[in-house]
Amino acid sequence: MIRLENVSKTYQQGVPAVDNVNLHIEQGEFVFIMGSSGSGKSTLIKMLLKELEPTSGEITINGQKLSKIPRKKVPNFRRDIGVVFQNFRLLPDRNVYENVAFALKVVEAPNKEIKKKVPMVLSMVGLAAKYKSLPRQLSGGEQQRVAIARALVGEPRILLADEPTGNLDSANAWEIMHLLEEINERGTTVVVVTHNSEIVDKMNKRVITIKKGVVVEDRKAGESNVV
Amino acid sequence: MWYNLGQGLKNIWRNKLFSLASIATMSACIFLFGVFYSIGVNFSEMVQTAEEGVAVTVFFTEGVSKDKVSAVEQEIKKRPEVAKYHFVTAEEAWESFKKDYFKGKEELAEGFSQDNPLANSEHFEIYLNDVSKQQELVKFLQGLDGVREVHQSEVAANTLSDFNSLIGYIFAGVIIILIAVAVFLINNTVTVGISVRREEIAIMKLIGAKDKFVRAPFIVEGVFIGLIGSAIPLVLLFFLYQGLIGYVAEKFRFIGGMIQFVPVADVFRILVPVSLVLGVGIGYVGSRMTLKKHLKV
């Protein structure tokens, strides 16, 4: 599903942001990638989305070697990965429904499909009643649900969440985590990048810890924290 | 497609001030283009009329045979720069001379009735479709057998042809400057549009929107600005032109015979498609250039 082989990324300053990372994430897994700021998490995510090219090594996602995907095919590749951000990144001038429908419109899905899928995914994240609200009328937790709905509406095989609870209080953070767990149970591979160790510990999932660009620990689900 | 069309129009609306500035400049460009074109068309019409009045006259050597005259006629006929020509016999020449110089005193001319003083003045009058070719033609005619003299109005011909090209140069210069200004402004508008929508574009790209899809609304924006920016001045020009020729015809009847305005329909038959193509083209090129520079998708 997601395979990184000897992946390194060095920016112009010379210090590697990601240093010889080897990883394998199976289809249907729920994985946390842990690390403090500056650990190389963001660089890793950007490489997974093919926003950045690794300096060396090879990334394979859904059987495709990223280095072999031509520029023109990048949009198609990205349609198979849903992304959720810490700051939600919703369009402020559009309501909940439009924000979610946006994800289907930009991939030129037919209207019929949009009308069917958007209400479905909104009810899945528990926001069917607020489809007309603008993002600023929603709480942080609700905004993140909209973002998750937007990431999921295209039915990607992988959901990549970059600090999804970073801007949320504890109660909302837990709700989002449970939602992600539910999505995972439906078959979607979920990769959550976070530095919130409390959540990571309680969720009892596989945890990959990165420090200064190097994988220092890969703990299987159910194993106890030894670091 | 409808989505992009809608987004393009929304861009214009969200970006009101800049769009308005672009439309205004585009309108000014197309308006000036229209003014120059209308003046140009009328001028070249006048020049052409004047050109048609400039003739080259070919006289023959004394006692020239009819065969030689018709040989010269054949040569004249072959020349592409000749618009029309006609043969004036000695009698016709005398009649016309009498009319011009003995008006009211025809009896004075009667003395010559048996002996045409212009017996040797049969000639061809040649009118050109392009005065700048006059020298060439005159030289050619002078070299023909049986030709005694070739008359021409060199000054008139040169002035007209110089004037013609001067108008052309000014016209081209102004248009080039205006197009540059319009492209620059569309550039600015689209750049602002891109920076306003930077976040949206970033999200679109992450969600998997194709380059074409991200670019389309901005192209729509540029093309629409071009379309509106050329439609407004065309309407304005139509009424202005019509009003002006009506006004001149009314107030200055005495010059009515001298100046013939090109009818409004004739001017706009060319001006409308050219302006629309120009406006839409500038809008398209302007936004394409900006996207290439600022939107690395």
Tab-separated table of C-alpha atoms in Angstrom, chain B residues 19 26 54 61 66 83 90 103 158 186 198 205:
chain	number	residue	atom	x	y	z
B	19	SER	CA	-11.787	43.766	-13.075
B	26	MET	CA	-9.645	47.406	-22.434
B	54	VAL	CA	-4.714	61.511	-60.359
B	61	THR	CA	4.246	60.923	-81.766
B	66	LYS	CA	-3.632	53.005	-85.306
B	83	ALA	CA	-7.463	50.868	-62.285
B	90	ALA	CA	-8.318	64.813	-80.708
B	103	LYS	CA	-17.370	78.964	-71.886
B	158	ASN	CA	4.071	61.309	-53.828
B	186	ILE	CA	-5.113	41.907	-17.492
B	198	ARG	CA	-4.099	30.993	-3.472
B	205	LYS	CA	-4.300	20.749	-6.295
